[in-house]
Phi, psi and omega in degrees: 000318177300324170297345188247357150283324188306279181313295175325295220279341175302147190208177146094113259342223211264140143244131168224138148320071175255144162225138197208133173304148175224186191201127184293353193255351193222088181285321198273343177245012155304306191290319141344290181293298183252041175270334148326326174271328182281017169271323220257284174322329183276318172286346161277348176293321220240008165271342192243011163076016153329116180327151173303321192293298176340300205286310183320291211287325184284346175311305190294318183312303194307337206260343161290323188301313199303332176097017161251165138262120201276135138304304193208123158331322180272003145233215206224035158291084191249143162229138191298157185252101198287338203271346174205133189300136180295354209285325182299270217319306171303350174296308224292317188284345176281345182234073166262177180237232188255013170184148185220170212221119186234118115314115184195130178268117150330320181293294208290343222055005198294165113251105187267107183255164191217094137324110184240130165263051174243196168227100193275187204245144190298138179163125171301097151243129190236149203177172188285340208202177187273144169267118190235006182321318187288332166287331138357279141325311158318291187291353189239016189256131159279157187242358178202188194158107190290158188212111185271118172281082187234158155202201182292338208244020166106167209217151169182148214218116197244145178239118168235141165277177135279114162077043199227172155254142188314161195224108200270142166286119200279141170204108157293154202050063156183112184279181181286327225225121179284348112029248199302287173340308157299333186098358190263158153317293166198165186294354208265159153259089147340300146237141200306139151243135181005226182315334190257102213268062151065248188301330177300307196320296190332302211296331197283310188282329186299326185277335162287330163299312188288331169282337139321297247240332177270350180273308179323289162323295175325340197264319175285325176243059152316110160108335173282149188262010190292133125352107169242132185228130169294136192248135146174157173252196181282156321326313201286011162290316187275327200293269211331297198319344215265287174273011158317137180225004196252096192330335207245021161276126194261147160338292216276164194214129169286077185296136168113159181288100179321347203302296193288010198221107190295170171311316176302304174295333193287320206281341177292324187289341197285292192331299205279327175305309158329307156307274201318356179275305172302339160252344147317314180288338152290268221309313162343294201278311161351306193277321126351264183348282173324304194278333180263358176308139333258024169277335201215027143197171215212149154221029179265129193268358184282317184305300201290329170297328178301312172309287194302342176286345185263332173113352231263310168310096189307296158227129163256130180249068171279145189236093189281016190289318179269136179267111158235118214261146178159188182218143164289111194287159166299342210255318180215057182051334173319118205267133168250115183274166157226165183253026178223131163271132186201162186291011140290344185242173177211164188264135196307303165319323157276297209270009178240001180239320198264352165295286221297311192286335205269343170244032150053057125281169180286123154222154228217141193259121162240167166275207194247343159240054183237345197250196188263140183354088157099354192251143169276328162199173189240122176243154162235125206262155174302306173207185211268116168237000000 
C-alpha cells in the first residue's frame, strides 16, 4: 500500500501507462504486443504536442524493455543495443505471470513493471498522472489463501497464489505421520486399551490430534489475516472445526478425504472458493448499501469524488472495467467529464478508487452486474455527506 501511495500521489510531467495481457508460455508475443502498445503511446505524445526530447526519452526507455533500441517507433528500423547485454531482458519476457503493468514519468526517467495475475484489457494511456486501475484490482482482490489438509493419514498446510503453484508451509512440531505427532503407535484402536474403547478411543485420539494440529497451525500463522479452507472428510472435518482457534477459517470446505488429492488439485479446488469469498464480500457491502442509501451511501460518482477527496468514503464497490475519461479537481473533488479519453483527461474512476485506497477505505472490484442497475460504483460514506 505505501508503493501504490507513492504512485497515486505522484505528479509533476508527462505520464504513460501500459497494460497488456501476457502468457507466461508466449514470451515473443508478450513482446509484440507490447511494442504495440508503446507505438500507441508515442502517437499520443505527439498528438498532445510533447516536446521531441520527451517523446525521445520514452521512446529509448520503451525500445530497452523491448531488448532493442528503436530510432523511432514509427518505422521498423532497430540496432541491438551492444552496450548492455540482451539476457536480462529475455530473462525478463520469459517469466511473465497473465499481465503486466509498465509505468514510466518523463521528470524521473524511471520505469516500473508489474507482474499481474489478472489479465487487464490492452492500454495505452497518457496523462499528469499514473493509470493504476489494474493495480487496483490487483492489490484489493484476494490472492492467495491457505488450505489445511487434515485426516488420519497426515496434515499439511498449503499456501496457494493465483496463478502460482501451492506451495507447503512449514509448521513446526507437526509431523507427517499422526502417530508420531501424538507420541502413539498409532491413532487407530484396535482393542479396548484402559480408557480407550475401539471407536469411542478413535474419536478421543482423533480430537486430540485435531487440536495438535490446530496449536500448530495457529502458531505458523500467527499475526495473518489470510483465509484458510479445510480440506477433509467426516469425521474429522467437524472434530477440527469443533477445536478450530485460528479466526480466518472460512465456512465452505474442500469436502473428501486429501489422502488421494495431490498439492497441485488442492490448490485447483481453493481457487474458485476464493473467488466466490470475494464476491459474497461485494454482496455483503452492496447490501450494507442498500440499507444506508442515500444519507450515508451514494452511486452518484460526482458525490463519491467530493466524498472521497474529503476522506469521507468508507467502502467503496467499482467496476474498474468502465472508462469515464474526465478530471477530478485537487481542492475539492469536483469532477470535470469529457467525451473522449485523451492525454489531457483521465478516467474518474480510477482516481476516485485511488482517493478512497489513499484515506484507507476499503475497496473492492465488482463486475458490472453486480453493482446497481446502470451505476459504476457503490460508496458508502463515512457520515452523511
Amino acid at each position: 500500500m505505501q508503493e501504490f501511495k507513492a504512485l497515486a500521489t505522484a505528479r509533476g510531467g508527462v505520464f504513460v501507462s501500459l497494460y497488456l495481457p501476457t502468457s507466461p508460455l508466449h514470451p515473443e508475443a508478450n513482446r509484440i504486443a507490447f511494442k504495440d502498445l508503446a507505438k500507441d503511446a508515442i502517437a499520443q505524445l505527439r498528438e498532445a504536442a510533447v516536446s521531441e526530447c520527451v517523446i525521445e526519452s520514452f521512446e529509448r526507455q520503451f525500445g530497452v524493455l523491448s531488448g532493442r533500441i528503436q530510432e523511432s517507433l514509427d518505422d521498423n528500423k532497430y540496432r541491438l543495443n551492444g552496450a548492455d547485454p540482451l539476457a536480462p531482458v529475455e530473462e525478463f519476457w520469459k517469466s511473465q505471470a497473465h499481465g503486466l503493468g509498465v509505468l514510466v514519468r518523463s521528470e524521473t526517467k524511471s520505469m516500473q513493471t508489474y507482474r499481474l495475475p489478472i489479465r487487464p484489457a490492452p492500454l495505452a494511456e497518457v496523462a499528469d498522472r499514473f493509470h493504476l486501475a489494474p493495480l487496483i484490482r490487483t492489490i484489493t482482490s484476494p490472492l492467495e489463501i491457505f488450505v489445511l489438509a487434515v485426516s488420519a493419514g497426515g496434515a499439511r498446510l498449503l499456501h496457494v497464489v493465483v496463478n502460482m503453484p501451492p506451495a507447503r508451509v512449514p509448521v513446526p512440531h507437526l509431523s507427517d505421520d499422526p502417530a508420531e505427532t501424538l507420541g502413539r503407535p498409532s491413532i487407530h484402536v484396535g482393542a479396548p486399551r484402559r480408557r480407550l474403547q475401539n471407536r469411542e478411543g478413535e474419536k478421543i485420539l482423533e480430537a486430540q490430534y485435531a487440536r495438535t494440529v490446530d496449536r500448530a497451525v495457529r502458531e505458523a500463522l500467527a499475526g495473518r489475516s489470510t483465509p484458510m479452507v479445510l480440506a477433509a472428510a467426516e469425521p474429522m472435518l467437524g472434530i477440527f472445526r469443533a477445536v478450530n482457534t485460528y479466526p480466518h477459517l472460512i465456512a465452505e470446505a474442500i469436502e473428501g478425504s486429501p489422502d488421494h488429492r495431490s498439492d497441485a488439485q488442492l490448490g485447483d479446488a481453493a481457487l474458485p472458493i476464493l473467488d466466490r469469498l470475494y464476491r459474497n464480500e461485494v454482496k455483503d457491502v452492496l447490501a450494507l448499501y442498500d440499507e444506508l442509501k442515500p444519507y450515508r451511501a451514494t452511486s452518484d460518482v460526482s458525490r463519491t469524488a467530493h466524498a472521497a477527496t474529503a476522506a469521507a468514503v468508507d467502502r467503496l464497490v467499482v467496476d474498474l472495467d468502465r472508462v469515464i475519461p474526465g478530471l477530478v479537481s485537487d481542492i475539492d473533488g469536483s469532477v470535470t467529464y469529457s467525451v473522449s479519453d485523451d492525454a489531457e483527461t483521465y478516467s474518474v474512476l480510477d482516481e476516485v478508487a485511488r482517493r478512497a485506497l489513499c484515506t484507507d477505505a476499503q475497496v473492492l472490484c465488482a463486475r458490472r452486474a453486480e453493482l446497481p442497475a446502470g451505476c459504476a460504483l457503490a460508496a458508502i460514506l463515512r457520515y452523511p455527506f
